[in-house]
PDB file of C-alpha atoms in Angstrom:
ATOM      1  CA  UNK A  12      -0.247  -0.122  -0.093  1.00 50.00           C
ATOM      2  CA  UNK A  13       1.439   3.307  -0.985  1.00 52.00           C
ATOM      3  CA  UNK A  14       0.730   6.530   0.526  1.00 52.00           C
ATOM      4  CA  UNK A  15       2.422   9.456   2.172  1.00 54.00           C
ATOM      5  CA  UNK A  16       2.605   9.223   6.058  1.00 54.00           C
ATOM      6  CA  UNK A  17       3.410  12.196   8.671  1.00 54.00           C
ATOM      7  CA  UNK A  18       7.015  13.704   8.306  1.00 53.00           C
ATOM      8  CA  UNK A  19       8.987  11.995  11.323  1.00 55.00           C
ATOM      9  CA  UNK A  20      11.328  14.750  12.198  1.00 52.00           C
ATOM     10  CA  UNK A  21      14.964  13.895  11.035  1.00 53.00           C
ATOM     11  CA  UNK A  22      17.726  15.579   9.808  1.00 54.00           C
ATOM     12  CA  UNK A  23      17.401  19.230   8.579  1.00 52.00           C
ATOM     13  CA  UNK A  24      13.735  19.327  10.341  1.00 51.00           C
ATOM     14  CA  UNK A  25      12.139  20.620  13.443  1.00 51.00           C
ATOM     15  CA  UNK A  26       9.020  19.940  14.628  1.00 50.00           C
ATOM     16  CA  UNK A  27       7.059  23.317  15.695  1.00 49.00           C
ATOM     17  CA  UNK A  28       6.713  24.287  19.731  1.00 50.00           C
ATOM     18  CA  UNK A  29       4.035  26.506  20.365  1.00 50.00           C
ATOM     19  CA  UNK A  30       5.429  27.139  23.971  1.00 52.00           C
ATOM     20  CA  UNK A  31       8.165  29.766  25.021  1.00 53.00           C
ATOM     21  CA  UNK A  32      11.642  28.220  24.933  1.00 56.00           C
ATOM     22  CA  UNK A  33      12.568  27.553  28.732  1.00 59.00           C
ATOM     23  CA  UNK A  34      15.614  28.936  29.733  1.00 57.00           C
ATOM     24  CA  UNK A  35      18.357  26.677  29.973  1.00 62.00           C
ATOM     25  CA  UNK A  36      19.193  25.333  33.725  1.00 61.00           C
ATOM     26  CA  UNK A  37      21.474  28.175  35.568  1.00 63.00           C
ATOM     27  CA  UNK A  38      20.872  30.574  33.084  1.00 60.00           C
ATOM     28  CA  UNK A  39      19.710  34.105  34.913  1.00 61.00           C
ATOM     29  CA  UNK A  40      15.708  34.831  33.998  1.00 60.00           C
ATOM     30  CA  UNK A  41      15.353  37.884  31.681  1.00 59.00           C
ATOM     31  CA  UNK A  42      14.245  41.453  33.599  1.00 57.00           C
ATOM     32  CA  UNK A  43      10.611  41.493  34.085  1.00 61.00           C
ATOM     33  CA  UNK A  44       8.930  44.596  32.378  1.00 57.00           C
ATOM     34  CA  UNK A  45       7.392  46.373  35.151  1.00 60.00           C
ATOM     35  CA  UNK A  46       3.348  47.128  35.162  1.00 68.00           C
ATOM     36  CA  UNK A  47       1.892  50.126  33.250  1.00 73.00           C
ATOM     37  CA  UNK A  48       0.971  51.775  36.669  1.00 72.00           C
ATOM     38  CA  UNK A  49       3.936  51.199  37.627  1.00 67.00           C
ATOM     39  CA  UNK A  50       5.784  53.020  35.006  1.00 68.00           C
ATOM     40  CA  UNK A  51       3.040  56.001  35.096  1.00 72.00           C
ATOM     41  CA  UNK A  52       3.989  56.254  39.339  1.00 69.00           C
ATOM     42  CA  UNK A  53       7.992  56.471  38.906  1.00 69.00           C
ATOM     43  CA  UNK A  54       7.424  58.660  35.238  1.00 73.00           C
ATOM     44  CA  UNK A  55       5.638  61.464  37.585  1.00 69.00           C
ATOM     45  CA  UNK A  56       7.941  60.822  40.126  1.00 69.00           C
ATOM     46  CA  UNK A  57      10.562  62.073  37.466  1.00 74.00           C
ATOM     47  CA  UNK A  58       9.076  65.076  36.610  1.00 76.00           C
ATOM     48  CA  UNK A  59       8.115  65.955  40.555  1.00 73.00           C
ATOM     49  CA  UNK A  60      11.503  65.760  41.304  1.00 72.00           C
ATOM     50  CA  UNK A  61      12.754  67.832  38.057  1.00 72.00           C
ATOM     51  CA  UNK A  62      10.376  70.443  38.895  1.00 74.00           C
ATOM     52  CA  UNK A  63      11.938  70.668  42.658  1.00 74.00           C
ATOM     53  CA  UNK A  64      15.047  70.655  41.350  1.00 74.00           C
ATOM     54  CA  UNK A  65      14.378  74.032  38.940  1.00 78.00           C
ATOM     55  CA  UNK A  66      11.963  75.864  41.673  1.00 80.00           C
ATOM     56  CA  UNK A  67      15.203  76.009  44.317  1.00 75.00           C
ATOM     57  CA  UNK A  68      17.606  76.423  41.134  1.00 76.00           C
ATOM     58  CA  UNK A  69      15.465  79.326  40.122  1.00 76.00           C
ATOM     59  CA  UNK A  70      15.453  80.111  44.505  1.00 77.00           C
ATOM     60  CA  UNK A  71      19.413  80.029  44.529  1.00 75.00           C
ATOM     61  CA  UNK A  72      20.324  82.248  42.063  1.00 74.00           C
ATOM     62  CA  UNK A  73      17.289  84.958  42.935  1.00 71.00           C
ATOM     63  CA  UNK A  74      18.937  85.393  46.548  1.00 73.00           C
ATOM     64  CA  UNK A  75      22.093  85.137  44.893  1.00 72.00           C
ATOM     65  CA  UNK A  76      21.342  88.116  42.669  1.00 70.00           C
ATOM     66  CA  UNK A  77      19.627  90.023  45.901  1.00 67.00           C
ATOM     67  CA  UNK A  78      23.121  89.820  47.850  1.00 65.00           C
ATOM     68  CA  UNK A  79      25.197  90.536  44.887  1.00 69.00           C
ATOM     69  CA  UNK A  80      23.556  93.627  44.000  1.00 64.00           C
ATOM     70  CA  UNK A  81      24.390  97.151  44.835  1.00 64.00           C
ATOM     71  CA  UNK A  82      22.780  98.155  47.714  1.00 62.00           C
ATOM     72  CA  UNK A  83      20.789 101.634  47.348  1.00 65.00           C
ATOM     73  CA  UNK A  84      22.075 103.744  49.965  1.00 70.00           C
ATOM     74  CA  UNK A  85      19.200 106.316  51.451  1.00 69.00           C
ATOM     75  CA  UNK A  86      19.266 109.502  51.002  1.00 73.00           C
ATOM     76  CA  UNK A  87      21.048 111.278  53.390  1.00 78.00           C
ATOM     77  CA  UNK A  88      19.591 113.782  55.494  1.00 81.00           C
ATOM     78  CA  UNK A  89      20.509 117.807  54.493  1.00 84.00           C
ATOM     79  CA  UNK A  90      21.802 118.871  57.383  1.00 90.00           C
ATOM     80  CA  UNK A  91      20.380 122.806  58.544  1.00 92.00           C
ATOM     81  CA  UNK A  92      21.915 125.906  57.077  1.00 95.00           C
ATOM     82  CA  UNK A  93      24.477 127.823  59.143  1.00 96.00           C
ATOM     83  CA  UNK A  94      23.050 131.021  60.514  1.00 96.00           C
ATOM     84  CA  UNK A  95      24.779 133.399  58.993  1.00 95.00           C
ATOM     85  CA  UNK A  96      23.322 131.879  55.979  1.00 95.00           C
ATOM     86  CA  UNK A  97      20.184 132.735  56.632  1.00 96.00           C
ATOM     87  CA  UNK A  98      19.467 135.841  58.998  1.00 97.00           C
ATOM     88  CA  UNK A  99      19.231 139.406  57.488  1.00 96.00           C
ATOM     89  CA  UNK A 100      20.005 143.099  60.059  1.00 97.00           C
ATOM     90  CA  UNK A 101      18.493 145.393  57.884  1.00 96.00           C
ATOM     91  CA  UNK A 102      18.660 149.349  59.154  1.00 97.00           C
ATOM     92  CA  UNK A 103      14.931 150.797  59.743  1.00 97.00           C
ATOM     93  CA  UNK A 104      15.617 153.852  61.566  1.00 96.00           C
ATOM     94  CA  UNK A 105      16.257 156.404  64.382  1.00 94.00           C
ATOM     95  CA  UNK A 106      14.201 155.204  67.524  1.00 94.00           C
ATOM     96  CA  UNK A 107      13.502 158.175  70.223  1.00 91.00           C
ATOM     97  CA  UNK A 108      15.471 158.070  73.543  1.00 86.00           C
ATOM     98  CA  UNK A 109      12.807 157.057  76.461  1.00 77.00           C
ATOM     99  CA  UNK A 110      12.460 160.109  79.240  1.00 79.00           C
ATOM    100  CA  UNK A 111      14.607 160.232  81.955  1.00 78.00           C
ATOM    101  CA  UNK A 112      17.270 158.711  79.938  1.00 80.00           C
ATOM    102  CA  UNK A 113      20.873 159.237  80.688  1.00 79.00           C
ATOM    103  CA  UNK A 114      23.134 161.526  78.579  1.00 82.00           C
ATOM    104  CA  UNK A 115      24.787 161.129  75.722  1.00 88.00           C
ATOM    105  CA  UNK A 116      22.359 157.818  74.566  1.00 91.00           C
ATOM    106  CA  UNK A 117      21.625 157.512  71.149  1.00 92.00           C
ATOM    107  CA  UNK A 118      18.572 154.941  69.814  1.00 95.00           C
ATOM    108  CA  UNK A 119      18.307 152.919  66.500  1.00 96.00           C
ATOM    109  CA  UNK A 120      15.762 150.362  65.211  1.00 97.00           C
ATOM    110  CA  UNK A 121      16.789 147.193  63.030  1.00 97.00           C
ATOM    111  CA  UNK A 122      14.556 144.545  61.586  1.00 97.00           C
ATOM    112  CA  UNK A 123      16.072 140.583  62.110  1.00 97.00           C
ATOM    113  CA  UNK A 124      14.585 138.179  59.494  1.00 97.00           C
ATOM    114  CA  UNK A 125      15.095 134.754  59.005  1.00 97.00           C
ATOM    115  CA  UNK A 126      14.508 132.820  56.054  1.00 96.00           C
ATOM    116  CA  UNK A 127      14.694 129.235  56.618  1.00 94.00           C
ATOM    117  CA  UNK A 128      15.936 126.345  58.562  1.00 94.00           C
ATOM    118  CA  UNK A 129      15.846 125.921  62.714  1.00 95.00           C
ATOM    119  CA  UNK A 130      14.522 129.007  65.061  1.00 96.00           C
ATOM    120  CA  UNK A 131      17.988 130.965  65.538  1.00 97.00           C
ATOM    121  CA  UNK A 132      18.712 132.489  68.858  1.00 97.00           C
ATOM    122  CA  UNK A 133      20.810 135.812  69.205  1.00 97.00           C
ATOM    123  CA  UNK A 134      23.128 135.557  72.214  1.00 97.00           C
ATOM    124  CA  UNK A 135      24.894 138.626  71.643  1.00 96.00           C
ATOM    125  CA  UNK A 136      24.335 142.253  70.384  1.00 96.00           C
ATOM    126  CA  UNK A 137      27.923 144.512  70.306  1.00 94.00           C
ATOM    127  CA  UNK A 138      29.461 147.438  68.311  1.00 90.00           C
ATOM    128  CA  UNK A 139      32.890 148.118  67.519  1.00 89.00           C
ATOM    129  CA  UNK A 140      33.342 151.242  69.264  1.00 88.00           C
ATOM    130  CA  UNK A 141      35.664 151.044  72.477  1.00 87.00           C
ATOM    131  CA  UNK A 142      34.222 154.491  73.754  1.00 88.00           C
ATOM    132  CA  UNK A 143      29.921 153.170  73.540  1.00 91.00           C
ATOM    133  CA  UNK A 144      27.873 150.783  75.463  1.00 92.00           C
ATOM    134  CA  UNK A 145      25.110 149.123  73.881  1.00 93.00           C
ATOM    135  CA  UNK A 146      21.531 147.402  74.811  1.00 93.00           C
ATOM    136  CA  UNK A 147      19.197 145.421  72.946  1.00 95.00           C
ATOM    137  CA  UNK A 148      15.711 145.312  73.414  1.00 95.00           C
ATOM    138  CA  UNK A 149      14.847 142.831  73.191  1.00 95.00           C
ATOM    139  CA  UNK A 150      17.650 141.618  75.203  1.00 95.00           C
ATOM    140  CA  UNK A 151      19.797 138.649  74.511  1.00 93.00           C
ATOM    141  CA  UNK A 152      19.133 135.947  74.745  1.00 95.00           C
ATOM    142  CA  UNK A 153      15.717 135.601  71.929  1.00 96.00           C
ATOM    143  CA  UNK A 154      14.617 133.699  69.301  1.00 96.00           C
ATOM    144  CA  UNK A 155      13.409 133.983  66.284  1.00 96.00           C
ATOM    145  CA  UNK A 156      11.809 131.413  63.631  1.00 96.00           C
ATOM    146  CA  UNK A 157      12.319 130.939  60.476  1.00 95.00           C
ATOM    147  CA  UNK A 158       9.962 132.949  58.162  1.00 95.00           C
ATOM    148  CA  UNK A 159       9.367 135.788  60.958  1.00 95.00           C
ATOM    149  CA  UNK A 160      11.521 138.853  61.747  1.00 96.00           C
ATOM    150  CA  UNK A 161      11.888 141.081  65.072  1.00 95.00           C
ATOM    151  CA  UNK A 162      12.569 144.635  65.282  1.00 96.00           C
ATOM    152  CA  UNK A 163      15.421 145.292  67.384  1.00 96.00           C
ATOM    153  CA  UNK A 164      15.720 148.370  69.394  1.00 96.00           C
ATOM    154  CA  UNK A 165      19.462 149.582  69.754  1.00 95.00           C
ATOM    155  CA  UNK A 166      20.662 151.164  72.520  1.00 94.00           C
ATOM    156  CA  UNK A 167      23.978 153.053  72.403  1.00 93.00           C
ATOM    157  CA  UNK A 168      25.322 154.959  75.337  1.00 92.00           C
ATOM    158  CA  UNK A 169      28.890 157.168  74.812  1.00 91.00           C
ATOM    159  CA  UNK A 170      31.117 156.871  77.433  1.00 89.00           C
ATOM    160  CA  UNK A 171      34.470 158.265  76.297  1.00 89.00           C
ATOM    161  CA  UNK A 172      33.721 160.678  73.257  1.00 88.00           C
ATOM    162  CA  UNK A 173      37.779 160.981  72.897  1.00 86.00           C
ATOM    163  CA  UNK A 174      37.069 156.995  72.043  1.00 87.00           C
ATOM    164  CA  UNK A 175      34.658 157.473  69.032  1.00 85.00           C
ATOM    165  CA  UNK A 176      35.059 158.477  65.616  1.00 80.00           C
ATOM    166  CA  UNK A 177      33.612 162.113  64.339  1.00 76.00           C
ATOM    167  CA  UNK A 178      32.790 160.502  60.834  1.00 78.00           C
ATOM    168  CA  UNK A 179      31.645 156.828  60.349  1.00 77.00           C
ATOM    169  CA  UNK A 180      32.198 155.791  57.430  1.00 78.00           C
ATOM    170  CA  UNK A 181      30.695 152.536  57.667  1.00 83.00           C
ATOM    171  CA  UNK A 182      29.447 151.153  60.604  1.00 89.00           C
ATOM    172  CA  UNK A 183      28.529 147.650  61.734  1.00 91.00           C
ATOM    173  CA  UNK A 184      26.832 145.556  64.439  1.00 94.00           C
ATOM    174  CA  UNK A 185      28.185 142.833  65.493  1.00 95.00           C
ATOM    175  CA  UNK A 186      25.573 140.017  66.366  1.00 97.00           C
ATOM    176  CA  UNK A 187      26.255 136.415  67.770  1.00 97.00           C
ATOM    177  CA  UNK A 188      24.159 133.864  66.588  1.00 97.00           C
ATOM    178  CA  UNK A 189      22.745 130.485  66.861  1.00 97.00           C
ATOM    179  CA  UNK A 190      21.090 127.036  65.762  1.00 96.00           C
ATOM    180  CA  UNK A 191      21.470 123.512  65.086  1.00 94.00           C
ATOM    181  CA  UNK A 192      24.086 123.616  63.405  1.00 94.00           C
ATOM    182  CA  UNK A 193      26.261 126.451  64.402  1.00 96.00           C
ATOM    183  CA  UNK A 194      27.168 129.331  66.878  1.00 97.00           C
ATOM    184  CA  UNK A 195      28.650 132.563  64.626  1.00 97.00           C
ATOM    185  CA  UNK A 196      29.308 136.099  65.308  1.00 96.00           C
ATOM    186  CA  UNK A 197      28.408 138.200  61.987  1.00 96.00           C
ATOM    187  CA  UNK A 198      29.398 141.695  61.526  1.00 95.00           C
ATOM    188  CA  UNK A 199      26.098 143.537  59.356  1.00 96.00           C
ATOM    189  CA  UNK A 200      26.874 146.687  57.837  1.00 93.00           C
ATOM    190  CA  UNK A 201      23.398 148.710  57.910  1.00 93.00           C
ATOM    191  CA  UNK A 202      23.999 151.073  54.660  1.00 92.00           C
ATOM    192  CA  UNK A 203      24.981 154.824  54.651  1.00 93.00           C
ATOM    193  CA  UNK A 204      21.807 156.044  56.423  1.00 95.00           C
ATOM    194  CA  UNK A 205      22.807 154.099  59.205  1.00 94.00           C
ATOM    195  CA  UNK A 206      26.206 155.713  59.244  1.00 94.00           C
ATOM    196  CA  UNK A 207      24.661 158.857  58.239  1.00 94.00           C
ATOM    197  CA  UNK A 208      22.393 158.476  61.525  1.00 94.00           C
ATOM    198  CA  UNK A 209      24.775 157.167  63.661  1.00 93.00           C
ATOM    199  CA  UNK A 210      27.613 160.081  63.022  1.00 92.00           C
ATOM    200  CA  UNK A 211      24.977 163.207  63.496  1.00 91.00           C
ATOM    201  CA  UNK A 212      23.384 161.482  66.477  1.00 90.00           C
ATOM    202  CA  UNK A 213      27.411 161.009  67.982  1.00 90.00           C
ATOM    203  CA  UNK A 214      28.325 164.128  67.114  1.00 89.00           C
ATOM    204  CA  UNK A 215      25.145 165.644  69.305  1.00 87.00           C
ATOM    205  CA  UNK A 216      26.256 163.508  71.850  1.00 84.00           C
ATOM    206  CA  UNK A 217      29.306 164.703  72.160  1.00 85.00           C
ATOM    207  CA  UNK A 218      29.038 168.456  71.385  1.00 80.00           C
ATOM    208  CA  UNK A 219      28.589 168.687  74.938  1.00 59.00           C
ATOM    209  CA  UNK A 220      31.337 166.796  76.332  1.00 52.00           C
ATOM    210  CA  UNK A 221      31.258 166.709  80.084  1.00 46.00           C
ATOM    211  CA  UNK A 222      32.988 163.458  80.394  1.00 43.00           C
TER     212      UNK A 222
END
Protein backbone atom coordinates (compact mmCIF):
# COMPACT_ATOMS: atom_id res chain seq x y z
CA UNK A 1 0.00 0.00 0.00
CA UNK A 2 1.46 3.26 -1.00
CA UNK A 3 0.80 6.76 0.48
CA UNK A 4 2.41 9.67 2.29
CA UNK A 5 2.45 9.40 5.98
CA UNK A 6 3.36 12.02 8.60
CA UNK A 7 6.78 13.46 8.28
CA UNK A 8 8.97 12.25 11.00
CA UNK A 9 11.46 14.70 12.36
CA UNK A 10 14.79 13.97 11.05
CA UNK A 11 17.86 15.65 9.77
CA UNK A 12 17.26 19.21 8.76
CA UNK A 13 13.75 19.26 10.18
CA UNK A 14 12.30 20.25 13.61
CA UNK A 15 8.90 20.19 15.10
CA UNK A 16 6.87 23.44 15.69
CA UNK A 17 6.73 24.45 19.33
CA UNK A 18 3.83 26.62 20.42
CA UNK A 19 5.23 27.30 23.96
CA UNK A 20 8.07 29.73 24.74
CA UNK A 21 11.35 28.12 25.15
CA UNK A 22 12.43 27.58 28.69
CA UNK A 23 15.81 29.08 29.60
CA UNK A 24 18.53 26.58 30.00
CA UNK A 25 19.17 25.33 33.44
CA UNK A 26 21.39 27.68 35.42
CA UNK A 27 20.82 30.74 33.11
CA UNK A 28 19.66 34.07 34.70
CA UNK A 29 16.00 34.87 34.38
CA UNK A 30 15.16 37.64 31.85
CA UNK A 31 14.19 41.04 33.38
CA UNK A 32 10.56 41.55 33.95
CA UNK A 33 8.85 44.57 32.43
CA UNK A 34 7.18 46.69 35.21
CA UNK A 35 3.44 47.05 34.98
CA UNK A 36 2.03 50.16 33.23
CA UNK A 37 0.78 51.73 36.51
CA UNK A 38 4.24 51.48 38.08
CA UNK A 39 5.81 53.07 35.01
CA UNK A 40 3.41 55.99 35.25
CA UNK A 41 4.20 56.44 38.95
CA UNK A 42 7.93 56.45 38.26
CA UNK A 43 7.50 58.92 35.41
CA UNK A 44 5.40 61.25 37.60
CA UNK A 45 7.96 61.02 40.37
CA UNK A 46 10.79 61.96 37.98
CA UNK A 47 8.84 64.96 36.67
CA UNK A 48 8.05 66.14 40.21
CA UNK A 49 11.68 65.77 41.26
CA UNK A 50 12.85 67.70 38.18
CA UNK A 51 10.35 70.51 38.85
CA UNK A 52 11.47 70.73 42.49
CA UNK A 53 15.13 70.91 41.47
CA UNK A 54 14.32 73.63 38.93
CA UNK A 55 12.45 75.65 41.54
CA UNK A 56 15.30 75.33 44.03
CA UNK A 57 17.77 76.44 41.37
CA UNK A 58 15.71 79.51 40.51
CA UNK A 59 15.34 80.46 44.16
CA UNK A 60 19.08 80.08 44.70
CA UNK A 61 19.81 82.25 41.65
CA UNK A 62 17.40 84.94 42.85
CA UNK A 63 18.95 84.90 46.32
CA UNK A 64 22.43 85.25 44.83
CA UNK A 65 21.35 88.22 42.72
CA UNK A 66 19.75 89.88 45.74
CA UNK A 67 22.86 89.43 47.87
CA UNK A 68 25.35 90.57 45.22
CA UNK A 69 23.38 93.51 43.80
CA UNK A 70 24.65 97.01 44.67
CA UNK A 71 22.98 98.22 47.83
CA UNK A 72 20.99 101.40 47.38
CA UNK A 73 22.00 104.02 49.93
CA UNK A 74 19.29 105.88 51.72
CA UNK A 75 19.34 109.59 50.90
CA UNK A 76 21.25 111.51 53.53
CA UNK A 77 19.28 113.96 55.61
CA UNK A 78 20.57 117.44 54.74
CA UNK A 79 22.11 119.39 57.58
CA UNK A 80 20.46 122.64 58.61
CA UNK A 81 22.01 125.82 57.18
CA UNK A 82 24.51 127.92 59.08
CA UNK A 83 22.72 130.72 60.94
CA UNK A 84 24.63 133.45 59.11
CA UNK A 85 23.31 132.07 55.80
CA UNK A 86 19.65 132.60 56.70
CA UNK A 87 19.68 135.70 58.92
CA UNK A 88 19.54 139.28 57.67
CA UNK A 89 19.63 142.52 59.66
CA UNK A 90 18.42 145.76 58.05
CA UNK A 91 18.28 149.30 59.34
CA UNK A 92 14.83 150.78 60.05
CA UNK A 93 15.61 154.23 61.48
CA UNK A 94 16.24 156.31 64.56
CA UNK A 95 14.32 155.48 67.69
CA UNK A 96 13.15 157.95 70.30
CA UNK A 97 15.11 157.80 73.52
CA UNK A 98 12.75 157.37 76.50
CA UNK A 99 12.46 160.32 78.90
CA UNK A 100 14.80 160.18 81.85
CA UNK A 101 17.53 158.41 79.89
CA UNK A 102 21.02 159.47 80.87
CA UNK A 103 22.83 161.94 78.61
CA UNK A 104 24.87 160.89 75.59
CA UNK A 105 22.39 158.15 74.74
CA UNK A 106 21.11 157.37 71.23
CA UNK A 107 18.85 154.65 69.91
CA UNK A 108 18.15 152.98 66.58
CA UNK A 109 15.76 150.35 65.30
CA UNK A 110 16.81 147.38 63.17
CA UNK A 111 14.90 144.44 61.75
CA UNK A 112 16.23 140.88 62.10
CA UNK A 113 14.69 138.24 59.82
CA UNK A 114 15.23 134.48 59.46
CA UNK A 115 14.61 133.05 55.99
CA UNK A 116 14.60 129.28 56.59
CA UNK A 117 15.88 126.40 58.69
CA UNK A 118 15.52 125.91 62.44
CA UNK A 119 14.92 128.83 64.81
CA UNK A 120 17.87 131.16 65.36
CA UNK A 121 18.81 132.51 68.78
CA UNK A 122 20.57 135.86 69.15
CA UNK A 123 22.91 135.50 72.12
CA UNK A 124 24.71 138.88 71.87
CA UNK A 125 24.54 142.23 70.07
CA UNK A 126 27.61 144.51 70.09
CA UNK A 127 29.32 147.33 68.17
CA UNK A 128 32.99 148.08 67.42
CA UNK A 129 33.60 151.43 69.17
CA UNK A 130 35.50 151.23 72.45
CA UNK A 131 33.92 154.40 73.87
CA UNK A 132 30.33 153.26 73.32
CA UNK A 133 28.31 150.66 75.22
CA UNK A 134 25.25 148.95 73.72
CA UNK A 135 22.09 147.29 74.93
CA UNK A 136 19.22 145.76 72.97
CA UNK A 137 15.49 145.37 73.44
CA UNK A 138 14.57 142.58 73.63
CA UNK A 139 17.61 141.64 75.63
CA UNK A 140 19.69 138.72 74.40
CA UNK A 141 19.24 135.83 74.26
CA UNK A 142 16.06 135.79 72.19
CA UNK A 143 14.85 133.45 69.45
CA UNK A 144 13.34 134.08 66.03
CA UNK A 145 11.61 131.40 63.94
CA UNK A 146 12.09 130.85 60.21
CA UNK A 147 9.81 132.95 58.02
CA UNK A 148 9.43 135.71 60.62
CA UNK A 149 11.13 138.97 61.54
CA UNK A 150 11.75 140.79 64.82
CA UNK A 151 12.30 144.49 65.49
CA UNK A 152 15.25 145.23 67.77
CA UNK A 153 15.89 148.57 69.43
CA UNK A 154 19.61 149.16 69.78
CA UNK A 155 20.47 151.72 72.45
CA UNK A 156 24.00 153.16 72.62
CA UNK A 157 25.54 155.18 75.42
CA UNK A 158 28.64 157.23 74.73
CA UNK A 159 31.03 156.79 77.66
CA UNK A 160 34.16 158.41 76.15
CA UNK A 161 33.76 160.80 73.27
CA UNK A 162 37.52 160.77 72.65
CA UNK A 163 37.24 157.14 71.51
CA UNK A 164 34.31 157.77 69.17
CA UNK A 165 34.99 158.58 65.49
CA UNK A 166 33.71 161.93 64.28
CA UNK A 167 32.45 160.39 61.07
CA UNK A 168 31.35 156.75 61.00
CA UNK A 169 32.17 155.60 57.47
CA UNK A 170 30.90 152.00 57.33
CA UNK A 171 29.48 151.31 60.78
CA UNK A 172 28.27 147.83 61.59
CA UNK A 173 26.93 145.82 64.48
CA UNK A 174 28.08 142.35 65.51
CA UNK A 175 25.39 139.76 66.20
CA UNK A 176 26.15 136.35 67.70
CA UNK A 177 23.80 133.77 66.16
CA UNK A 178 23.10 130.20 67.20
CA UNK A 179 21.03 127.36 65.72
CA UNK A 180 21.26 123.56 65.59
CA UNK A 181 24.15 123.74 63.09
CA UNK A 182 26.59 126.21 64.62
CA UNK A 183 27.32 129.38 66.59
CA UNK A 184 28.57 132.30 64.48
CA UNK A 185 29.43 135.96 64.97
CA UNK A 186 28.21 137.93 61.96
CA UNK A 187 28.96 141.58 61.21
CA UNK A 188 26.07 143.43 59.54
CA UNK A 189 26.82 146.66 57.66
CA UNK A 190 23.58 148.61 57.86
CA UNK A 191 24.15 150.94 54.91
CA UNK A 192 24.71 154.67 54.27
CA UNK A 193 21.52 155.88 55.99
CA UNK A 194 22.57 154.25 59.23
CA UNK A 195 26.08 155.69 58.84
CA UNK A 196 24.63 159.18 58.41
CA UNK A 197 22.23 158.90 61.37
CA UNK A 198 24.89 157.41 63.64
CA UNK A 199 27.49 160.07 62.79
CA UNK A 200 24.99 162.87 63.44
CA UNK A 201 23.80 161.33 66.70
CA UNK A 202 27.37 160.89 67.95
CA UNK A 203 28.19 164.52 67.11
CA UNK A 204 25.11 165.71 68.98
CA UNK A 205 25.92 163.49 71.97
CA UNK A 206 29.49 164.73 72.18
CA UNK A 207 28.88 168.40 71.21
CA UNK A 208 28.70 169.41 74.90
CA UNK A 209 31.14 166.82 76.23
CA UNK A 210 31.18 166.62 79.97
CA UNK A 211 32.78 163.16 80.26
